[in-house]
Coordinates of C-alpha atoms in Angstrom, one line a residue:
X1 CA -74.8 16.3 13.5
X2 CA -73.9 19.7 12.5
X3 CA -70.5 20.1 10.7
X4 CA -67.9 22.3 12.2
X5 CA -68.3 24.5 9.1
X6 CA -71.6 25.3 10.3
X7 CA -70.0 26.8 13.3
X8 CA -68.6 29.5 11.3
X9 CA -65.0 28.6 10.9
X10 CA -62.7 26.3 9.1
X11 CA -64.0 22.8 8.8
X12 CA -62.3 20.5 11.3
X13 CA -59.9 17.9 10.0
X14 CA -61.4 14.5 10.0
X15 CA -59.9 11.8 12.1
X16 CA -57.8 9.3 10.2
X17 CA -57.3 5.7 11.3
X18 CA -53.5 5.2 11.1
X19 CA -54.0 1.4 10.6
X20 CA -55.9 1.8 7.5
X21 CA -54.6 4.9 5.9
X22 CA -51.4 5.7 4.2
X23 CA -50.1 8.7 2.4
X24 CA -51.9 9.1 -0.8
X25 CA -54.2 6.2 0.0
X26 CA -57.6 6.3 -1.6
X27 CA -60.3 4.2 -0.1
X28 CA -61.3 1.3 -2.0
X29 CA -64.9 2.4 -2.4
X30 CA -63.8 5.6 -3.8
X31 CA -61.2 4.2 -6.3
X32 CA -62.1 4.4 -10.0
X33 CA -62.7 1.1 -11.6
X34 CA -59.6 0.0 -13.5
X35 CA -59.4 -3.1 -15.6
X36 CA -57.5 -5.9 -13.9
X37 CA -54.0 -6.5 -15.5
X38 CA -52.0 -9.6 -14.7
X39 CA -48.5 -8.6 -13.5
X40 CA -45.6 -10.5 -15.0
X41 CA -42.9 -11.8 -12.6
X42 CA -39.6 -10.0 -12.6
X43 CA -36.8 -11.7 -14.5
X44 CA -34.2 -13.7 -12.5
X45 CA -31.5 -11.3 -13.4
X46 CA -33.4 -8.2 -12.6
X47 CA -31.1 -7.4 -9.7
X48 CA -28.1 -7.4 -12.0
X49 CA -29.5 -5.2 -14.7
X50 CA -28.7 -1.4 -14.7
X51 CA -31.4 0.8 -13.5
X52 CA -33.5 2.3 -16.3
X53 CA -33.1 5.9 -16.9
X54 CA -35.5 8.0 -14.8
X55 CA -38.5 9.1 -16.7
X56 CA -38.6 12.8 -17.5
X57 CA -41.6 15.0 -16.9
X58 CA -42.9 14.2 -20.3
X59 CA -43.3 10.6 -19.2
X60 CA -45.6 11.6 -16.3
X61 CA -49.2 11.6 -17.2
X62 CA -51.4 13.4 -14.5
X63 CA -54.6 11.8 -13.7
X64 CA -57.6 14.1 -14.2
X65 CA -61.2 13.8 -13.3
X66 CA -63.0 13.2 -10.2
X67 CA -61.5 10.2 -8.6
X68 CA -64.1 10.3 -5.9
X69 CA -66.8 9.7 -8.4
X70 CA -65.0 6.7 -9.7
X71 CA -64.8 8.1 -13.2
X72 CA -61.5 8.5 -15.0
X73 CA -62.6 11.6 -16.8
X74 CA -62.4 12.2 -20.4
X75 CA -58.6 12.1 -20.9
X76 CA -57.0 8.8 -22.0
X77 CA -54.0 7.4 -20.0
X78 CA -51.1 6.7 -22.5
X79 CA -49.6 3.1 -22.6
X80 CA -46.0 2.6 -21.2
X81 CA -43.1 2.2 -23.7
X82 CA -42.1 -1.5 -24.7
X83 CA -38.6 -3.3 -24.3
X84 CA -38.3 -3.7 -28.1
X85 CA -38.4 0.0 -28.5
X86 CA -35.4 0.4 -26.3
X87 CA -33.2 -2.5 -27.9
X88 CA -33.7 -1.5 -31.5
X89 CA -30.8 0.9 -31.5
X90 CA -28.5 -1.8 -30.1
X91 CA -29.4 -4.3 -32.8
X92 CA -28.7 -1.6 -35.4
X93 CA -25.3 -0.9 -33.9
X94 CA -24.4 -4.6 -33.9
X95 CA -25.4 -5.0 -37.6
X96 CA -23.3 -2.0 -38.5
X97 CA -20.2 -3.5 -36.7
X98 CA -20.8 -6.9 -38.4
X99 CA -21.0 -5.3 -41.8
X100 CA -17.8 -3.3 -41.1
X101 CA -16.0 -6.5 -39.9
X102 CA -17.1 -8.4 -43.0
X103 CA -15.8 -5.6 -45.2
X104 CA -12.5 -5.5 -43.4
X105 CA -12.1 -9.3 -43.7
X106 CA -13.1 -9.3 -47.3
X107 CA -10.7 -6.5 -48.1
X108 CA -7.9 -8.4 -46.2
X109 CA -8.7 -11.7 -48.0
X110 CA -8.6 -9.7 -51.3
X111 CA -5.2 -8.5 -50.2
X112 CA -6.4 -4.8 -50.3
X113 CA -4.3 -4.3 -47.2
X114 CA -2.1 -6.4 -44.9
X115 CA 0.4 -7.8 -47.4
X116 CA 0.2 -10.8 -49.8
X117 CA -0.3 -14.5 -49.0
X118 CA 2.5 -16.9 -50.0
X119 CA 0.8 -19.4 -52.3
X120 CA 1.2 -23.2 -52.2
X121 CA 3.4 -24.1 -55.2
X122 CA 4.4 -27.6 -54.2
X123 CA 4.2 -30.0 -57.2
X124 CA 4.7 -27.3 -59.7
X125 CA 7.7 -27.1 -62.0
X126 CA 10.4 -24.7 -61.1
X127 CA 9.3 -22.2 -63.8
X128 CA 5.6 -22.4 -62.8
X129 CA 6.4 -22.0 -59.1
X130 CA 8.7 -19.0 -59.8
X131 CA 6.0 -17.3 -62.0
X132 CA 3.3 -17.9 -59.4
X133 CA 5.3 -16.3 -56.6
X134 CA 6.4 -13.4 -58.7
X135 CA 2.8 -12.8 -59.7
X136 CA 2.2 -12.2 -56.1
X137 CA 4.9 -9.6 -56.0
X138 CA 7.5 -11.5 -54.1
X139 CA 11.3 -11.6 -54.8
X140 CA 11.9 -15.3 -55.6
X141 CA 15.1 -17.3 -54.9
X142 CA 15.4 -20.9 -56.1
X143 CA 17.4 -23.5 -54.1
X144 CA 17.9 -27.2 -54.8
X145 CA 16.8 -29.9 -52.3
X146 CA 17.6 -33.6 -52.7
X147 CA 14.5 -35.8 -53.0
X148 CA 13.6 -39.4 -53.8
X149 CA 10.2 -38.9 -55.5
X150 CA 9.8 -35.5 -57.2
X151 CA 13.0 -34.2 -58.8
X152 CA 12.3 -31.1 -60.9
X153 CA 9.3 -30.0 -59.0
X154 CA 8.8 -27.5 -56.2
X155 CA 8.8 -29.1 -52.7
X156 CA 8.2 -26.2 -50.4
X157 CA 8.8 -22.5 -49.7
X158 CA 10.3 -20.3 -47.0
X159 CA 8.3 -18.7 -45.6
X160 CA 5.9 -21.6 -45.9
X161 CA 2.7 -21.4 -47.9
X162 CA -0.1 -19.4 -46.2
X163 CA 2.3 -16.9 -44.6
X164 CA 1.4 -13.2 -45.1
X165 CA 4.2 -11.0 -46.4
X166 CA 4.6 -7.6 -47.8
X167 CA 4.9 -7.2 -51.6
X168 CA 8.6 -7.4 -52.6
X169 CA 9.5 -9.6 -49.6
X170 CA 12.0 -12.5 -50.4
X171 CA 10.6 -16.0 -50.8
X172 CA 12.8 -19.1 -51.3
X173 CA 11.3 -22.0 -53.3
X174 CA 13.0 -25.4 -52.9
X175 CA 13.1 -27.5 -56.0
X176 CA 13.7 -31.2 -55.8
X177 CA 16.8 -32.7 -57.4
X178 CA 17.9 -36.4 -57.5
X179 CA 20.2 -37.6 -54.7
X180 CA 23.8 -38.3 -55.8
X181 CA 26.6 -40.3 -54.2
X182 CA 29.1 -37.8 -52.7
X183 CA 32.8 -38.2 -53.0
X184 CA 33.9 -40.2 -50.0
X185 CA 37.0 -42.0 -51.5
X186 CA 40.0 -41.7 -49.3
X187 CA 37.9 -40.7 -46.3
X188 CA 37.9 -42.5 -43.0
X189 CA 35.0 -45.0 -42.9
X190 CA 33.2 -43.1 -40.1
X191 CA 33.5 -39.8 -41.9
X192 CA 32.3 -41.4 -45.1
X193 CA 29.3 -42.8 -43.3
X194 CA 28.4 -39.4 -41.9
X195 CA 28.8 -37.8 -45.4
X196 CA 26.5 -40.4 -46.9
X197 CA 23.9 -40.0 -44.2
X198 CA 23.9 -36.3 -44.7
X199 CA 23.2 -37.0 -48.4
X200 CA 20.2 -39.1 -47.4
X201 CA 21.6 -42.6 -47.4
X202 CA 19.8 -44.8 -44.9
X203 CA 21.3 -48.2 -45.6
X204 CA 25.1 -48.3 -45.6
X205 CA 27.1 -51.5 -45.8
X206 CA 30.8 -51.9 -45.2
X207 CA 33.1 -54.6 -46.6
X208 CA 36.7 -54.9 -45.7
X209 CA 39.3 -55.8 -48.3
X210 CA 43.1 -56.3 -48.0
X211 CA 44.8 -53.2 -49.4
X212 CA 48.1 -51.2 -49.2
X213 CA 46.0 -48.1 -48.6
X214 CA 45.8 -46.5 -45.2
X215 CA 43.8 -48.7 -42.8
X216 CA 40.0 -48.0 -42.5
X217 CA 40.0 -45.6 -45.5
X218 CA 37.4 -45.9 -48.2
X219 CA 38.9 -47.3 -51.5
X220 CA 35.6 -47.8 -53.4
X221 CA 31.9 -47.1 -53.2
X222 CA 28.9 -48.7 -54.9
X223 CA 27.0 -46.9 -56.5
X224 CA 29.9 -44.9 -57.9
X225 CA 30.5 -41.3 -56.9
X226 CA 28.1 -39.0 -58.7
X227 CA 25.5 -41.7 -59.5
X228 CA 21.9 -41.1 -58.5
X229 CA 20.4 -43.1 -55.6
X230 CA 17.3 -43.2 -53.4
X231 CA 17.5 -43.0 -49.7
X232 CA 16.4 -46.6 -49.3
X233 CA 19.1 -48.0 -51.6
X234 CA 22.0 -49.9 -50.1
X235 CA 25.3 -48.0 -50.5
X236 CA 28.4 -50.3 -50.0
X237 CA 31.7 -48.9 -48.8
X238 CA 34.8 -50.9 -49.6
X239 CA 37.3 -50.2 -46.8
X240 CA 41.0 -50.9 -46.6
X241 CA 42.2 -53.7 -44.3
X242 CA 45.9 -53.9 -43.8
X243 CA 47.9 -57.0 -44.7
X244 CA 48.8 -58.9 -41.6
X245 CA 50.2 -62.3 -40.8
X246 CA 47.4 -64.6 -39.5
X247 CA 47.8 -66.7 -36.4
X248 CA 48.7 -70.2 -37.8
X249 CA 50.8 -71.9 -35.2
X250 CA 49.1 -75.1 -34.2
X251 CA 47.1 -75.3 -37.4
X252 CA 47.6 -78.0 -40.0
X253 CA 49.8 -77.2 -43.0
X254 CA 46.7 -77.0 -45.3
X255 CA 44.8 -74.7 -42.9
X256 CA 47.8 -72.5 -42.4
X257 CA 48.7 -72.1 -46.1
X258 CA 45.0 -71.3 -46.9
X259 CA 44.9 -68.6 -44.1
X260 CA 48.1 -67.0 -45.4
X261 CA 46.8 -67.0 -48.9
X262 CA 43.5 -65.5 -47.8
X263 CA 45.4 -62.8 -46.0
X264 CA 47.0 -61.7 -49.4
X265 CA 50.4 -63.2 -48.5
X266 CA 52.4 -66.1 -49.8
X267 CA 53.3 -69.2 -47.8
X268 CA 56.6 -70.9 -47.8
X269 CA 56.7 -74.3 -46.1
X270 CA 59.7 -75.8 -44.4
X271 CA 59.8 -79.0 -42.5
X272 CA 61.6 -80.0 -39.3
X273 CA 61.6 -82.9 -36.9
X274 CA 59.5 -82.1 -33.9
X275 CA 57.7 -83.7 -31.0
X276 CA 54.5 -81.9 -32.1
X277 CA 51.9 -83.7 -34.1
X278 CA 53.1 -84.4 -37.6
X279 CA 51.8 -81.9 -40.2
X280 CA 51.1 -79.1 -37.7
X281 CA 52.7 -75.6 -37.8
X282 CA 55.3 -75.2 -35.1
X283 CA 56.5 -71.7 -35.9
X284 CA 55.8 -68.8 -38.2
X285 CA 58.0 -66.0 -39.5
X286 CA 57.0 -63.2 -39.4
X287 CA 54.9 -64.0 -36.3
X288 CA 51.2 -63.9 -36.3
X289 CA 49.7 -60.4 -36.1
X290 CA 52.7 -58.7 -37.8
X291 CA 51.9 -56.2 -40.5
X292 CA 53.1 -57.1 -44.0
X293 CA 53.0 -55.9 -47.5
X294 CA 50.9 -57.4 -50.3
X295 CA 52.3 -60.8 -51.5
X296 CA 55.0 -60.8 -48.7
X297 CA 56.3 -64.3 -48.0
X298 CA 55.4 -65.9 -44.7
X299 CA 57.6 -69.0 -43.7
X300 CA 55.9 -71.7 -41.7
X301 CA 57.7 -74.6 -40.1
X302 CA 55.8 -77.8 -40.1
X303 CA 56.5 -80.8 -37.9
X304 CA 57.7 -83.6 -40.1
X305 CA 59.5 -86.9 -40.4
X306 CA 62.6 -86.5 -42.5
X307 CA 65.5 -88.7 -43.5
X308 CA 68.5 -88.0 -41.3
X309 CA 70.8 -88.3 -44.3
X310 CA 70.3 -88.4 -48.1
X311 CA 72.1 -91.7 -48.2
X312 CA 69.5 -93.4 -46.0
X313 CA 67.2 -94.5 -48.7
X314 CA 65.0 -96.7 -46.6
X315 CA 64.2 -93.7 -44.4
X316 CA 62.7 -92.0 -47.4
X317 CA 59.6 -94.2 -47.1
X318 CA 58.9 -92.7 -43.7
X319 CA 58.4 -89.3 -45.2
X320 CA 55.4 -88.2 -47.2
X321 CA 55.7 -86.8 -50.7
X322 CA 55.8 -83.2 -49.5
X323 CA 58.4 -83.9 -46.9
X324 CA 60.6 -85.8 -49.2
X325 CA 60.4 -83.2 -52.0
X326 CA 61.4 -80.6 -49.4
X327 CA 64.2 -82.7 -48.1
X328 CA 65.7 -83.4 -51.5
X329 CA 65.5 -79.7 -52.3
X330 CA 67.2 -78.8 -49.0
X331 CA 70.0 -81.3 -49.8
X332 CA 70.7 -79.5 -53.0
X333 CA 69.0 -81.9 -55.5
X334 CA 67.2 -80.5 -58.5
X335 CA 64.8 -82.1 -60.9
X336 CA 66.6 -83.1 -64.1
X337 CA 63.6 -85.0 -65.5
X338 CA 60.2 -86.0 -64.2
X339 CA 57.2 -87.8 -65.7
X340 CA 54.5 -90.3 -64.9
X341 CA 54.9 -93.8 -66.3
X342 CA 52.1 -96.1 -67.7
X343 CA 51.3 -97.3 -64.2
X344 CA 50.7 -93.8 -63.0
X345 CA 53.9 -93.9 -60.9
X346 CA 56.6 -91.3 -60.7
X347 CA 59.8 -91.5 -62.7
X348 CA 62.1 -88.7 -61.6
X349 CA 65.8 -88.0 -61.8
X350 CA 67.2 -85.7 -59.2
X351 CA 70.8 -84.5 -59.7
X352 CA 73.3 -82.5 -57.7
X353 CA 76.7 -81.0 -58.0
X354 CA 78.3 -83.0 -55.2
X355 CA 75.9 -85.7 -54.0
X356 CA 75.5 -87.8 -57.1
X357 CA 72.0 -88.6 -58.4
X358 CA 68.8 -90.0 -56.9
X359 CA 66.2 -91.8 -59.1
X360 CA 62.6 -92.4 -58.0
X361 CA 61.4 -95.3 -60.3
X362 CA 59.6 -98.6 -60.7
X363 CA 62.9 -100.2 -61.9
X364 CA 65.6 -99.2 -59.3
X365 CA 67.7 -102.2 -60.4
X366 CA 68.3 -100.6 -63.9
X367 CA 70.8 -97.9 -64.6
X368 CA 68.9 -96.8 -67.7
X369 CA 66.5 -93.8 -67.4
X370 CA 64.3 -92.3 -70.1
X371 CA 65.7 -88.8 -69.6
X372 CA 64.1 -87.3 -72.7
X373 CA 60.5 -88.2 -71.7
X374 CA 60.2 -85.9 -68.8
X375 CA 60.2 -82.3 -67.8
X376 CA 61.2 -80.4 -64.7
X377 CA 57.9 -80.2 -62.9
X378 CA 58.0 -81.4 -59.3
X379 CA 55.5 -84.2 -59.5
X380 CA 56.6 -85.6 -56.2
X381 CA 55.4 -82.4 -54.4
X382 CA 52.0 -82.9 -56.0
X383 CA 51.8 -86.3 -54.4
X384 CA 52.6 -88.6 -57.3
X385 CA 53.4 -92.1 -55.9
X386 CA 56.8 -93.8 -56.5
X387 CA 58.0 -97.3 -55.9
X388 CA 61.7 -97.7 -55.8
X389 CA 64.8 -95.7 -55.1
X390 CA 68.3 -95.7 -56.6
X391 CA 71.3 -93.7 -55.5
X392 CA 74.3 -93.1 -57.7
X393 CA 77.1 -92.4 -55.3
X394 CA 79.3 -89.4 -56.1
X395 CA 83.0 -90.3 -56.5
X396 CA 83.8 -88.5 -53.3
X397 CA 81.8 -91.0 -51.3
X398 CA 83.7 -94.0 -52.6
X399 CA 86.2 -95.7 -50.2
X400 CA 89.8 -95.3 -51.1
X401 CA 90.0 -99.1 -51.8
X402 CA 86.7 -99.3 -53.7
X403 CA 88.4 -100.5 -56.8
X404 CA 89.6 -103.6 -54.9
X405 CA 86.0 -104.6 -54.6
X406 CA 86.7 -105.7 -51.0
X407 CA 84.0 -106.6 -48.6
X408 CA 85.4 -103.9 -46.3
X409 CA 84.8 -101.2 -49.0
X410 CA 81.3 -102.6 -49.6
X411 CA 80.5 -102.6 -45.8
X412 CA 81.7 -99.0 -45.6
X413 CA 79.1 -98.0 -48.1
X414 CA 76.4 -100.1 -46.4
X415 CA 77.1 -98.3 -43.2
X416 CA 77.1 -95.0 -45.0
X417 CA 73.5 -95.7 -46.1
X418 CA 72.3 -96.7 -42.6
X419 CA 71.4 -100.2 -43.7
X420 CA 71.2 -103.3 -41.7
X421 CA 69.8 -106.9 -42.0
X422 CA 72.2 -108.1 -44.7
X423 CA 71.2 -111.5 -46.1
X424 CA 73.4 -112.1 -49.1
X425 CA 76.6 -111.0 -50.8
X426 CA 77.7 -111.9 -54.3
X427 CA 80.3 -111.1 -57.0
X428 CA 81.0 -112.0 -60.6
X429 CA 82.0 -115.5 -59.5
X430 CA 79.0 -116.4 -57.4
X431 CA 76.1 -114.7 -59.2
X432 CA 73.3 -116.8 -60.6
X433 CA 72.8 -115.8 -64.2
X434 CA 69.9 -116.6 -66.5
X435 CA 70.4 -119.5 -68.8
X436 CA 72.5 -118.7 -71.8
X437 CA 74.2 -115.6 -70.3
X438 CA 77.9 -115.7 -69.9
X439 CA 80.3 -113.4 -68.1
X440 CA 82.3 -111.1 -70.3
X441 CA 84.8 -109.6 -67.8
X442 CA 82.4 -107.9 -65.4
X443 CA 83.8 -107.2 -62.0
X444 CA 81.6 -106.3 -59.1
X445 CA 80.5 -107.0 -55.5
X446 CA 76.9 -106.7 -54.3
X447 CA 75.2 -107.0 -50.9
X448 CA 71.5 -107.6 -50.2
X449 CA 69.4 -107.2 -47.0
X450 CA 65.9 -106.5 -45.7
X451 CA 64.6 -104.0 -43.2
X452 CA 61.0 -104.6 -42.3
X453 CA 58.8 -104.3 -45.5
X454 CA 61.8 -103.0 -47.5
X455 CA 64.8 -104.5 -49.2
X456 CA 68.1 -103.0 -50.3
X457 CA 71.2 -103.6 -52.2
X458 CA 74.7 -101.9 -52.4
X459 CA 77.0 -102.6 -55.3
X460 CA 80.5 -101.6 -56.4
X461 CA 81.5 -102.3 -60.0
X462 CA 84.7 -101.7 -62.1
X463 CA 83.9 -100.8 -65.6
X464 CA 85.1 -98.6 -68.4
X465 CA 88.3 -98.0 -66.7
X466 CA 86.7 -96.7 -63.6
X467 CA 84.8 -97.6 -60.4
X468 CA 81.2 -96.7 -59.6
X469 CA 78.8 -97.6 -56.7
X470 CA 75.0 -97.7 -56.4
X471 CA 72.5 -98.4 -53.7
X472 CA 68.8 -99.3 -54.1
X473 CA 65.8 -99.6 -51.9
X474 CA 62.2 -100.7 -52.6
X475 CA 59.2 -102.3 -50.9
X476 CA 59.7 -106.1 -51.0
X477 CA 56.3 -106.2 -52.7
X478 CA 57.9 -104.7 -55.8
X479 CA 59.8 -107.9 -56.5
X480 CA 57.2 -110.3 -55.2
X481 CA 55.4 -110.4 -58.5
X482 CA 58.6 -110.9 -60.5
X483 CA 59.9 -114.2 -61.8
X484 CA 63.2 -114.7 -60.0
X485 CA 63.7 -118.2 -60.9
X486 CA 66.4 -117.4 -63.6
X487 CA 68.4 -115.9 -60.8
X488 CA 68.1 -118.7 -58.4
X489 CA 65.2 -116.9 -56.7
X490 CA 67.5 -114.2 -55.5
X491 CA 66.7 -110.5 -55.7
X492 CA 70.4 -109.7 -55.2
X493 CA 71.4 -111.7 -58.3
X494 CA 68.6 -110.2 -60.4
X495 CA 69.6 -106.6 -59.5
X496 CA 73.3 -107.3 -60.1
X497 CA 72.5 -108.9 -63.4
X498 CA 70.4 -105.9 -64.7
X499 CA 72.9 -103.4 -63.3
X500 CA 76.1 -105.0 -64.5
X501 CA 75.3 -107.4 -67.4
X502 CA 72.8 -105.3 -69.4
X503 CA 73.6 -102.3 -71.5

């Protein structure tokens, strides 16, 4: 078929199939042969990456040659640029930054800039620590800090080690010193405890002692003020406790006197008849709880059994030694002589200004007493046992007709002594004397009786131009072992003989 060009005009445009042709499309059979290149898949983060810079004209390589003939022509197609060629400048920049950073850090560490580092001087001596800090250019101040383990060495600094400071900045170094007991004498116990705790004491003991000092004030400390101590040591505070009368009513005499003594006071015991149990305290003066001074006397009254009258000799045996000693003292008797005989019994002579004399003895029937053998110690109060009693009546007690030696005068004295149970009465005419003994003008009258386990005598005698009277009392057992046969078996006769017929 003839082409349109043959018709003398412009060649007609060939028809193009729109389903197979696109703009710039080159038919497959007319494409130059190009080596097959395997395409790499796009990376997963491709969408998030920045668009590459648009290529300039220099990056466009025009194709030359006859494409229709399938030949590429003689000109080579240049290869596209790689990713490495684009990242090299970034890596270089990073290296530069790192080198700069290392240089900055090194210069900081070498203290070229940014101040000086406070060194750790703990464990050094004060002089060493001070030199170390001053070598860094700091202004050094030294302060003491109590310690248990490292006195004389640096403990810490302020600012602490590792801090960065400008040269010339102040730094305080704390040097350890031994802990010492602060002065707490005279302080209130609570204030003293607080002071000791502030000094590092962890174990504080308190002991109370009686004192005239103000209550609850510290009167001593152990270890002593100024002495060194460790925080774990026990520090003992001695604290004043006021003197006060203890509560003793209802206690026994021994318990009460001990409590009063332990309270720093003195006990004075008085006895009084009472319906309370014998030997218990029925009153106290001052009363329990009252404040007192050191060694003040506290009087306790103890329930006791006492003779109702000093003449009532038999009643003496109802009292114990303490009660009887108190009673005689209260009656105005004093110890003229007192000692212990070979049997361990008491021989004591008590005298008075207006009540005659009382003798505690193993021989109440004799008017002789070994006065020079004794002293004035109150052995009765210490509990020394005695056997018999003898009363030498004062002249004021004698009946007005005593010299008549009448039975009436004798009975008056018997009644005065509270005696009963009379069994015998004799005089110089009826007495039974030992064989060979003869009367030599003695004049007397004597009565004898028994009251339970005890026996008694009352005698009036005229001798030496005057009249005297005596009374005796003793356990009946005292005479049970004696040979009374020379006296007709009569205690009354034996006592009258020894009292009247012997020198």
